[in-house]
Coordinates of C-alpha atoms in Angstrom, one line a residue:
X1030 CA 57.4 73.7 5.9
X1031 CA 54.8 71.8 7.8
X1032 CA 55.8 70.5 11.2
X1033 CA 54.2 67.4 13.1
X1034 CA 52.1 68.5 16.3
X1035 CA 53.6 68.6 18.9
X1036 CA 53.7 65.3 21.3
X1037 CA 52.8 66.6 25.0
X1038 CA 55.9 64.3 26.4
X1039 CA 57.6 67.1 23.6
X1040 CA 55.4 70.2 25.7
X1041 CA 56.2 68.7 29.0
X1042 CA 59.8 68.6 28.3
X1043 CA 60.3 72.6 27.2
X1044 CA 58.2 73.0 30.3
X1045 CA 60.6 71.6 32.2
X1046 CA 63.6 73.2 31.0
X1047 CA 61.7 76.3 31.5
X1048 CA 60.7 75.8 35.1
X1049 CA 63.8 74.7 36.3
X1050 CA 66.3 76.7 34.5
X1051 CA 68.1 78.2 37.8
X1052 CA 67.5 75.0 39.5
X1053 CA 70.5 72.8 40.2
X1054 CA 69.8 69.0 39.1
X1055 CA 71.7 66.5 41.2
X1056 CA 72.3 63.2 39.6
X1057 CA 73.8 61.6 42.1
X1058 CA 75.4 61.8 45.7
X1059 CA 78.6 62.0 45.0
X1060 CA 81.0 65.1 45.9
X1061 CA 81.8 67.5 43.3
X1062 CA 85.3 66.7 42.3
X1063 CA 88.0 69.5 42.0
X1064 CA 88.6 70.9 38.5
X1065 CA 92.1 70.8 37.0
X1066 CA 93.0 74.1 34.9
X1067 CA 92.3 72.9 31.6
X1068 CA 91.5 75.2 28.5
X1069 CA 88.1 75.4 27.5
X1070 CA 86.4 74.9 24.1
X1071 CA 83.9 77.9 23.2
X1072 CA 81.7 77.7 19.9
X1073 CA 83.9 78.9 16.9
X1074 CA 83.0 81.9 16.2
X1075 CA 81.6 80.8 12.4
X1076 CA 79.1 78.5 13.7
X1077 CA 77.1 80.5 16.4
X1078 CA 74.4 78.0 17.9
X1079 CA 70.5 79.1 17.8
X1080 CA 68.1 79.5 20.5
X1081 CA 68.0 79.7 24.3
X1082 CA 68.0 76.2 26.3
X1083 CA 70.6 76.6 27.9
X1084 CA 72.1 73.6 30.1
X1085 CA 75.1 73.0 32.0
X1086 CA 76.4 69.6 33.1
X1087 CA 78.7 70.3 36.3
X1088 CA 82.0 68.8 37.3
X1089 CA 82.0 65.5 35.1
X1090 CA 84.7 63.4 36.8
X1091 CA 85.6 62.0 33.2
X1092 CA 84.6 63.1 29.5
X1093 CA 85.0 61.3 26.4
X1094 CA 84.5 63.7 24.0
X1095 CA 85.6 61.8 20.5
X1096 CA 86.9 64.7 19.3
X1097 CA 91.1 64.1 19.7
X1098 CA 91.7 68.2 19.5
X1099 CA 89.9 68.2 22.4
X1100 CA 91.1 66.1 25.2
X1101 CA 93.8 63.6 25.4
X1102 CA 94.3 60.6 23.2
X1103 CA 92.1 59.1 20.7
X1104 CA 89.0 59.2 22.9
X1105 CA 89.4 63.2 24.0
X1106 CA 89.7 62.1 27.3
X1107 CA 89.5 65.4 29.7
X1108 CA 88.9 64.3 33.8
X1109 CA 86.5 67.1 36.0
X1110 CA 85.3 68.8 33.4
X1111 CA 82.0 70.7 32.5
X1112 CA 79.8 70.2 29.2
X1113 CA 77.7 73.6 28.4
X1114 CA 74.8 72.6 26.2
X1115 CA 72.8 75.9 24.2
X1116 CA 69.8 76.4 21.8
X1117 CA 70.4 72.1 21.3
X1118 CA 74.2 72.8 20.2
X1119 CA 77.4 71.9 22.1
X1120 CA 78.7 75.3 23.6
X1121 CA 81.8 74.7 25.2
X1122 CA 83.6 71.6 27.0
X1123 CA 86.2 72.4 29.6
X1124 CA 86.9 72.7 33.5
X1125 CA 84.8 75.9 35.7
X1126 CA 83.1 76.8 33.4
X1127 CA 80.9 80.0 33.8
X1128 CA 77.8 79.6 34.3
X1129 CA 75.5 81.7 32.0
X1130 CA 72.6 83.6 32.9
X1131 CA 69.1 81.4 33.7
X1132 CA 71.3 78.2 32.7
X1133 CA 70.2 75.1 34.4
X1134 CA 72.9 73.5 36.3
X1135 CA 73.1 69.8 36.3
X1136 CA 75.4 68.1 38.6
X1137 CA 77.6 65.7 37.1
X1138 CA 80.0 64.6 39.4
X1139 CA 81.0 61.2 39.5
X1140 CA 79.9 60.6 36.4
X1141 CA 80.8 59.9 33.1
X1142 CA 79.9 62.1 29.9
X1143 CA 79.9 60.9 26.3
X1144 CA 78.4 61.3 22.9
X1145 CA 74.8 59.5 22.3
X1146 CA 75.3 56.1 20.7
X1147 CA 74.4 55.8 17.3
X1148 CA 72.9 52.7 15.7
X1149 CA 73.2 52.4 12.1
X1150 CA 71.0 49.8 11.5
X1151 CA 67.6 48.7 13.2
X1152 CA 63.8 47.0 12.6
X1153 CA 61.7 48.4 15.1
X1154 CA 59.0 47.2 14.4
X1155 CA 60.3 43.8 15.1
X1156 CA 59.8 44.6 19.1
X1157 CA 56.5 43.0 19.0
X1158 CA 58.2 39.3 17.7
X1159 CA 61.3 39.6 20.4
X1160 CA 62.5 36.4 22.0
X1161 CA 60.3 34.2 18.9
X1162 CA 62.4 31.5 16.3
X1163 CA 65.3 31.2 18.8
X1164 CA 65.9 27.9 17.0
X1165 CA 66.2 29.3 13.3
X1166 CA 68.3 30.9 10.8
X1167 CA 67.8 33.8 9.0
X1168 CA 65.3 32.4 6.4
X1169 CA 63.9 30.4 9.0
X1170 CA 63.3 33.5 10.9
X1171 CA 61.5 35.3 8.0
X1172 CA 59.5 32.3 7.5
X1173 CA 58.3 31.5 11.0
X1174 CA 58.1 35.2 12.5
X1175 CA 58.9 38.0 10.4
X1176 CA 57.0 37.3 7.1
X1177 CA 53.5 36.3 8.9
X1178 CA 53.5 39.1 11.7
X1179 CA 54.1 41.7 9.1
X1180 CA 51.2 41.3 7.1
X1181 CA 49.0 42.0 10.2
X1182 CA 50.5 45.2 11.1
X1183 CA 47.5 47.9 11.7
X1184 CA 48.7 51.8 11.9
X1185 CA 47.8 51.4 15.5
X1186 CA 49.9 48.6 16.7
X1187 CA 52.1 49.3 14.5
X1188 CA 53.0 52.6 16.4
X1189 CA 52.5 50.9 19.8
X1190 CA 55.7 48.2 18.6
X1191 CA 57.8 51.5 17.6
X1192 CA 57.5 53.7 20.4
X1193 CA 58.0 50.9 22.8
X1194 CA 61.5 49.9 20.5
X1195 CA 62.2 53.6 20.0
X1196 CA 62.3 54.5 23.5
X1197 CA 64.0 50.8 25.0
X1198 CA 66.7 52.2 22.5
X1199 CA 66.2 56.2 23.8
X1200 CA 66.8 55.0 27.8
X1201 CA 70.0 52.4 26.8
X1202 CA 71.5 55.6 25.1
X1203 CA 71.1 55.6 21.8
X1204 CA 70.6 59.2 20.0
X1205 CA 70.5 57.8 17.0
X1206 CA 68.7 55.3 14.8
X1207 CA 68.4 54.3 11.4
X1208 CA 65.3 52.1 11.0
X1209 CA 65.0 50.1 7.6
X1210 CA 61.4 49.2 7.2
X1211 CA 59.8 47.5 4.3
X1212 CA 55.8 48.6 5.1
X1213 CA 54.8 49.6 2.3
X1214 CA 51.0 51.4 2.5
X1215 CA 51.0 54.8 3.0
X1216 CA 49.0 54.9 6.8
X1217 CA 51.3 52.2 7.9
X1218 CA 54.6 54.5 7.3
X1219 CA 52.8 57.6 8.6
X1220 CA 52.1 55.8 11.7
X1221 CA 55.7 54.5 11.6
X1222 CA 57.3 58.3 11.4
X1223 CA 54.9 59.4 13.5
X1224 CA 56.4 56.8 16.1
X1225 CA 59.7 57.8 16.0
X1226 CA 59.1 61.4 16.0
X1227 CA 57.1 61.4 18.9
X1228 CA 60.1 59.8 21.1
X1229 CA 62.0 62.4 20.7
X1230 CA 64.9 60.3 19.1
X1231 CA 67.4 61.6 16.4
X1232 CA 66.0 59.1 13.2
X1233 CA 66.7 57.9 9.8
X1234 CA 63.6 56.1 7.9
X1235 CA 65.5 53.7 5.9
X1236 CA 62.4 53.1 3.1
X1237 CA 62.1 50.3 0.7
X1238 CA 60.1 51.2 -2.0
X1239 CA 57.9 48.7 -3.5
X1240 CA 57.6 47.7 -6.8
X1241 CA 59.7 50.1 -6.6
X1242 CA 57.3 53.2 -6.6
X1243 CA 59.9 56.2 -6.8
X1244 CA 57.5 58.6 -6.3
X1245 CA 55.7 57.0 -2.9
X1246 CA 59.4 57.2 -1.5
X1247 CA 59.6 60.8 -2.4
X1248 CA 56.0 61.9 -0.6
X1249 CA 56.9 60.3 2.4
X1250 CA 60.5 61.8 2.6
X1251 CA 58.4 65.0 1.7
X1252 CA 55.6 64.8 3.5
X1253 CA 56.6 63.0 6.8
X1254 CA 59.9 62.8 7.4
X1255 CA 61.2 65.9 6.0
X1256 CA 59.0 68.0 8.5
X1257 CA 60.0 65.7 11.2
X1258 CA 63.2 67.9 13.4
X1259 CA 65.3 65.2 13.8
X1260 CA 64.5 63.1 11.2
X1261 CA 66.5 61.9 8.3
X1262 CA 65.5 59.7 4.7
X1263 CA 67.1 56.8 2.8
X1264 CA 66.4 54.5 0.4
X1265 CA 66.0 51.0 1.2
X1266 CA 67.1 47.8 -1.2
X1267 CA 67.8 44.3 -1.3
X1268 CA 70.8 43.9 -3.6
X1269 CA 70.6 40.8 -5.4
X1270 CA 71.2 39.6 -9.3
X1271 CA 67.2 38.6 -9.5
X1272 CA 66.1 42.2 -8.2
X1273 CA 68.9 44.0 -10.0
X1274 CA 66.3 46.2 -11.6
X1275 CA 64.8 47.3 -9.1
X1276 CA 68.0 48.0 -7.2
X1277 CA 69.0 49.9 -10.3
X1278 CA 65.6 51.7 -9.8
X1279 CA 66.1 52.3 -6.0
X1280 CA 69.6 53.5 -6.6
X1281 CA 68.0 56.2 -9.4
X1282 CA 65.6 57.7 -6.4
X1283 CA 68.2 57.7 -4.0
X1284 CA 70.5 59.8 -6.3
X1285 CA 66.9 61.9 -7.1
X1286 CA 66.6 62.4 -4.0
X1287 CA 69.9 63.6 -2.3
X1288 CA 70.1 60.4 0.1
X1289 CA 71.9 56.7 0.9
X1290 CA 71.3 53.9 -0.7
X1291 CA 71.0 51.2 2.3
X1292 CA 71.0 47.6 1.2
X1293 CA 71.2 44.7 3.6
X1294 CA 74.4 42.1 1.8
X1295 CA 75.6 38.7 2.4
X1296 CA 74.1 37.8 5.8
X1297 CA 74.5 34.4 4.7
X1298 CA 76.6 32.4 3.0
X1299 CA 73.8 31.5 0.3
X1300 CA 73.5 34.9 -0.9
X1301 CA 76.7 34.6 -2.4
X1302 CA 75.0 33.4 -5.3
X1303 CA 73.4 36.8 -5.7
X1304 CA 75.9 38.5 -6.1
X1305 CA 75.0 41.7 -4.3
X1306 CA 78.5 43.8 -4.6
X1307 CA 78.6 42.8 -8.0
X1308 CA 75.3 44.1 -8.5
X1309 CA 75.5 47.3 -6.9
X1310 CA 79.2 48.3 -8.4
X1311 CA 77.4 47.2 -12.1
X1312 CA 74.8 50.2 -10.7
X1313 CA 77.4 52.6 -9.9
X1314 CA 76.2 52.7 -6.4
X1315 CA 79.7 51.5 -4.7
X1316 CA 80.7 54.8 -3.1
X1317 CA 80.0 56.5 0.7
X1318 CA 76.5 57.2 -0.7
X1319 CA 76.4 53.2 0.5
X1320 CA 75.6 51.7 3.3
X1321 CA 75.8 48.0 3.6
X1322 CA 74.5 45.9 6.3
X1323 CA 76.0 43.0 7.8
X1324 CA 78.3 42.1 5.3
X1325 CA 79.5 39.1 6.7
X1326 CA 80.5 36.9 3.4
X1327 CA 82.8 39.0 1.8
X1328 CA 85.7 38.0 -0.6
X1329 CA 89.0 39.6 -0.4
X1330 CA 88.6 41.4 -3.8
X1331 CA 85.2 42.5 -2.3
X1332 CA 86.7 43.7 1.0
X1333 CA 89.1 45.7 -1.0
X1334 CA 86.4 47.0 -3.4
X1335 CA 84.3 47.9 -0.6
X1336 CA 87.4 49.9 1.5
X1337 CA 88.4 51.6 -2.3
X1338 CA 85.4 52.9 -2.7
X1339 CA 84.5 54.3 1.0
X1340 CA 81.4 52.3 1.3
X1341 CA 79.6 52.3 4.9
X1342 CA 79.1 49.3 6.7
X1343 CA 76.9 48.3 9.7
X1344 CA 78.3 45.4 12.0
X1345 CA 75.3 44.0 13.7
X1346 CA 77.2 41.4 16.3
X1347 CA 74.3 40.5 18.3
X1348 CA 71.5 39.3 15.7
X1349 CA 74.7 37.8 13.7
X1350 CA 75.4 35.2 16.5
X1351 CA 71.4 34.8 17.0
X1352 CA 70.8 33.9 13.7
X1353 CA 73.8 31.6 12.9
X1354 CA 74.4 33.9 10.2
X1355 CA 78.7 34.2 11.0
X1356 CA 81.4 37.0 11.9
X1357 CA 81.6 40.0 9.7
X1358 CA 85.9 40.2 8.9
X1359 CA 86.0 43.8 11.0
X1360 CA 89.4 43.2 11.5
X1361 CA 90.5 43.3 7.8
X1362 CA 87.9 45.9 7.2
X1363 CA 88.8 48.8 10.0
X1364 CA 92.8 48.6 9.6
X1365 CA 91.8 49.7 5.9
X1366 CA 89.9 52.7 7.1
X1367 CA 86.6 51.3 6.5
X1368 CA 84.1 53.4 8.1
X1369 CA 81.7 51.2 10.3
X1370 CA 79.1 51.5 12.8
X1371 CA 77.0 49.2 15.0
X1372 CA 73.7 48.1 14.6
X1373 CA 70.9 46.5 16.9
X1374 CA 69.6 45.0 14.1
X1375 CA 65.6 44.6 15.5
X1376 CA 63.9 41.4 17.0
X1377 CA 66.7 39.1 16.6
X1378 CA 68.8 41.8 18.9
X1379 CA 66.1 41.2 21.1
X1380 CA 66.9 44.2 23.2
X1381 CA 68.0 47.6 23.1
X1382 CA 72.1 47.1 24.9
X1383 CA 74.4 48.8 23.1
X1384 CA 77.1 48.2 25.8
X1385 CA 76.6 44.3 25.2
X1386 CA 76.6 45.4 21.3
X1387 CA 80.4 47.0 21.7
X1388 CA 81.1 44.4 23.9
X1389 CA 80.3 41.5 21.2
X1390 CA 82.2 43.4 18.5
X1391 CA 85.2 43.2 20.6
X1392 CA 84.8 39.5 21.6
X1393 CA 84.0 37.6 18.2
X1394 CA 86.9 39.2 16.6
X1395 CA 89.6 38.1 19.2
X1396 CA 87.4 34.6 19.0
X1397 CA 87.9 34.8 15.6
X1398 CA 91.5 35.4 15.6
X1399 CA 92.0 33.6 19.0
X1400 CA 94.3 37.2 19.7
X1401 CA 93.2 39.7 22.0
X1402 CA 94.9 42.5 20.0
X1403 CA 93.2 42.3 16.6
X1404 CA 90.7 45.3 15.6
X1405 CA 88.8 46.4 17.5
X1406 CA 90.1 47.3 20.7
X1407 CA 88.3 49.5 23.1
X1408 CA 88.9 53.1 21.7
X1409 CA 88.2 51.6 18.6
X1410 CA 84.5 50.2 19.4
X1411 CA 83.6 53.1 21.5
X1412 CA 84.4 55.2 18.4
X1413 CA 82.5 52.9 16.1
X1414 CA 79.2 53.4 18.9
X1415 CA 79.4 57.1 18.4
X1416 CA 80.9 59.2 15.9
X1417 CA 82.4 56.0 14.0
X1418 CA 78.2 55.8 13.5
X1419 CA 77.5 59.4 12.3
X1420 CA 80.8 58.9 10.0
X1421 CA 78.5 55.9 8.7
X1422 CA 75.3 58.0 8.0
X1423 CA 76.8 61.5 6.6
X1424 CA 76.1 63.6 10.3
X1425 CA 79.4 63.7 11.3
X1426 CA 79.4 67.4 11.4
X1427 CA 76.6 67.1 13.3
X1428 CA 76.7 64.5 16.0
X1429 CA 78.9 61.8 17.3
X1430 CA 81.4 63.7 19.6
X1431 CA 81.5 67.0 21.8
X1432 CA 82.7 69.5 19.4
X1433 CA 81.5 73.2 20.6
X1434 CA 79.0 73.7 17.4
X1435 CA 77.9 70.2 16.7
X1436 CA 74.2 69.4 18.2
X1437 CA 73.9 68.3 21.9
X1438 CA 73.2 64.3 21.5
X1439 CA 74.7 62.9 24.9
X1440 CA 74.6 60.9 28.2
X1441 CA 75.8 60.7 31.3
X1442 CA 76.9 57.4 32.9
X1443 CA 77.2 56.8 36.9
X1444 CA 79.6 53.7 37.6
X1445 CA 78.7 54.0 40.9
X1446 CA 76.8 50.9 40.7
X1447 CA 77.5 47.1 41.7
X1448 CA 78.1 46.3 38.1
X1449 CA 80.8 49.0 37.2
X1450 CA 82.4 49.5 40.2
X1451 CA 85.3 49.9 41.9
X1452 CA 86.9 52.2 39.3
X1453 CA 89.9 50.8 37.6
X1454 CA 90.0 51.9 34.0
X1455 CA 86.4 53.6 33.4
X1456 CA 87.1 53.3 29.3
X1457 CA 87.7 49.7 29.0
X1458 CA 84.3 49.4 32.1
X1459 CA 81.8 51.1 29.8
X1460 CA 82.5 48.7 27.2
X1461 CA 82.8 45.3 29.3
X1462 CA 80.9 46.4 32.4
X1463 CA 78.3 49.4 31.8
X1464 CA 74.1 47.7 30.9
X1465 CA 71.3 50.1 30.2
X1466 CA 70.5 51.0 33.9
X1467 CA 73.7 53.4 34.3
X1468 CA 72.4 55.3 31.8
X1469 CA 71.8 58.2 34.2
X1470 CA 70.5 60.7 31.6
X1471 CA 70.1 61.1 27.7
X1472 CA 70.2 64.3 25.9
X1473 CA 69.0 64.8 21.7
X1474 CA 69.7 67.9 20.3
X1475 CA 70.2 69.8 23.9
X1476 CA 66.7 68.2 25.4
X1477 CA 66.3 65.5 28.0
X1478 CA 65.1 62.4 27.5
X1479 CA 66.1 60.4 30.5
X1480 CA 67.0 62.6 33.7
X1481 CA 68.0 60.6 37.3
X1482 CA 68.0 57.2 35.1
X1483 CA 64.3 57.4 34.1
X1484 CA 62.6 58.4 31.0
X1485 CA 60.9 62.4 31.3
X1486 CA 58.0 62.6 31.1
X1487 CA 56.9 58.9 29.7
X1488 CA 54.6 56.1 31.5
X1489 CA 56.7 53.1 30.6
X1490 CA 53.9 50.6 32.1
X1491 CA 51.4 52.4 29.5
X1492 CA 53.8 52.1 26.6
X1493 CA 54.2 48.2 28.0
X1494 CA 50.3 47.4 28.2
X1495 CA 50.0 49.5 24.8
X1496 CA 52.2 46.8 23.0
X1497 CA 51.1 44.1 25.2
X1498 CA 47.4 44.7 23.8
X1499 CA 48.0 44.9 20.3
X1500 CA 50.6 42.0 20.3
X1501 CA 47.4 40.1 21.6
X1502 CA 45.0 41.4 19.3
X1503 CA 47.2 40.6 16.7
X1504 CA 47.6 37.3 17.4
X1505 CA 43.5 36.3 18.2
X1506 CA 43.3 37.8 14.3
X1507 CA 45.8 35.5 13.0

């Protein structure tokens, strides 16, 4: 299996594990707490991680590791506790641990360590039309700024709007992405992949096929994402009465293929009339093999169809409100043990704040409701951000929580900033207090991303006067 050449921010980062292996990191200023005798959690012994990075966060003064075997309460709550990364896997999670030979040490202390978030639903490309329509609706939006900018799109500016989306979402924490994209020409979605790739990012390219041309969607899963590391595939449609064909067709690759069907559904209140859960249980595709986005319309027979059949959703707060488009019902969805995950949802997100994303999940419900004690509550969003996500997209036994074996997607949060602190409860703070900027480090699959609260190895003002320029030269063209 061909691989994609390697990206020298890709080269600078082994080299930097590499030259400070025995080197202690420090993070921050703070005093290495004391560590309570708790029980460590080694690798079981069937599931033996690969390779040599080796990397060991130091003296955590809290750890959410998702995982409720490990840990107290839902959360896996364990206070001054260490986080052993090796060969990209979780090793162990516990307080003093040893540390192995030639493992880099990084101090953690006063900080907070947690699973990578994961967003289940994104447009990336949509960076270079942030902040535009703030006065429309969701068709208004495609009219005015979605549907015109897209049909200028060269390979080249093209990437320059991915990375710089890729990486605002790479340095506010997220691990994860799943980016639907309707681009259709071949050197367009190669530059696309080749975007996300490069960041260094955990991705799934969400592809709608046109036409639909089943066997374009299988070269690019084949040929470009498939050799991609991180990189995941899914089919892409638009469920809807007048497309049913096609959705029948996209549904067919999807099942040829091994992968999700993603559809976006009832943003709006006028797609009622097509009829998209109709159409897509007349398919056969209402099952976990679905993932729905936004979702907002539903019936009650359709809310109980979707939660019978374990269908995914994506809640996608943030461009909701934006876009007029209404509340999804997440609290008659999650008390039926409807897997859902959040989603940043591209330009009309505008930027890259997950925090603001859990925070918005939490707020329109009780708004709703006018009760603060509806679904969600905090555990329950900050489970939703991380392994509620890779529930969402199938990689729950990969990522989403600290489990010795799963792969190292992570960060580490200081509070000690004028926006989080003083501590009072740090759970309920990283959902109501915590922005982008206390993101003090990011970790995909065991590898850095962000260390002391800046991106390795990347020129941000670069990235910024790459997308500046082609957003320009797109613009004289039109």
């Amino acid at each position: 299996m061909r691989s994609f050449p390697t990206a020298p921010s890709a080269l600078s980062r082994r080299r930097l594990l590499a030259g400070l292996a025995t080197v202690p990191l420090v993070l921050g200023s703070a005093q290495r707490p004391h560590h309570v005798d708790q029980t460590a959690h080694p690798v079981p012994a069937a599931g033996p991680v690969q390779g040599g990075r080796t990397v060991l966060l130091r003296g955590a003064s809290l750890v959410l590791t998702m995982d409720p075997d490990i840990g107290s309460g839902p959360l896996g709550a364990i206070e001054n506790a260490d986080v052993l990364m090796h060969g990209g896997a979780i090793a162990a999670v516990g307080a003093a641990l040893a540390t192995p030979p030639g493992a880099r040490v990084v101090d953690a202390s006063g900080k907070v360590v947690m699973p990578g978030f994961v967003d289940t639903h994104n447009h990336l490309w949509q960076a270079m039309i942030r902040g535009g329509c703030t006065d429309r609706d969701l068709f208004g939006w495609f009219r005015a700024c979605t549907d015109p900018q897209r049909g200028r799109l060269t390979p080249e500016a093209l990437h320059s709007f991915v990375r710089l989306a890729a990486l605002d979402a790479v340095q506010s924490g997220v691990t994860t992405v799943v980016d639907w994209v309707d681009i259709f020409s071949y050197d367009l979605v190669e530059s696309y992949v080749r975007a996300l790739a490069g960041t260094g990012v955990r991705f799934t390219y969400a592809m709608y096929p046109p036409e639909p041309d089943g066997a374009l969607a299988a070269k690019v899963k084949k040929e470009l994402v498939d050799p991609a590391p991180l990189g995941a595939f899914q089919i892409a449609t638009h469920a809807a009465r007048s497309a049913a064909s096609d959705n029948r067709a996209h549904w067919e690759t999807a099942q040829e293929l091994g992968v999700m069907l993603n559809s976006h559904v009832l943003e709006r209140p006028e797609q009622r009339a097509d009829d998209p859960i109709g159409v897509l249980s007349d398919i056969g595709a209402l099952g976990p093999r679905l993932l729905i986005n936004h979702a907002i319309h539903l019936t009650d027979s359709e809310v109980a169809a979707i939660a019978a059949h374990e269908v995914r959703l994506a809640h996608c707060p943030l461009s909701n409100m934006r876009l007029a488009s209404g509340i999804m019902r997440l609290s008659d969805l999650g008390p039926r043990g409807v897997k859902v995950g959040l989603g940043l949802d591209g330009g009309t997100n505008d930027t890259s704040d997950f925090h603001a994303l859990m925070k918005t999940a939490i707020g329109l419900q009780r708004a709703r409701a006018t009760a603060a004690t509806v679904f969600p509550q905090v555990h329950d969003v900050l489970r939703m951000a991380t392994l509620g996500g890779a529930e969402v997209l199938g990689l729950a036994d990969r990522v989403g929580s600290l489990t010795p074996g799963k792969r190292a997607d992570l960060l580490v949060i200081d509070p000690a900033a004028l926006n989080f602190a003083p501590r009072f409860d740090w759970i309920g703070q990283l959902v109501f207090n915590a922005r982008p900027e206390n993101i003090e480090a990011v970790f995909v699959d065991g590898r850095p991303l962000k260390l002391g609260g800046r991106l390795v190895d990347i020129d941000t003002g670069r990235v910024v006067r790459e997308a500046e320029a082609a957003a320009t030269r797109l613009r004289t063209a039109g």
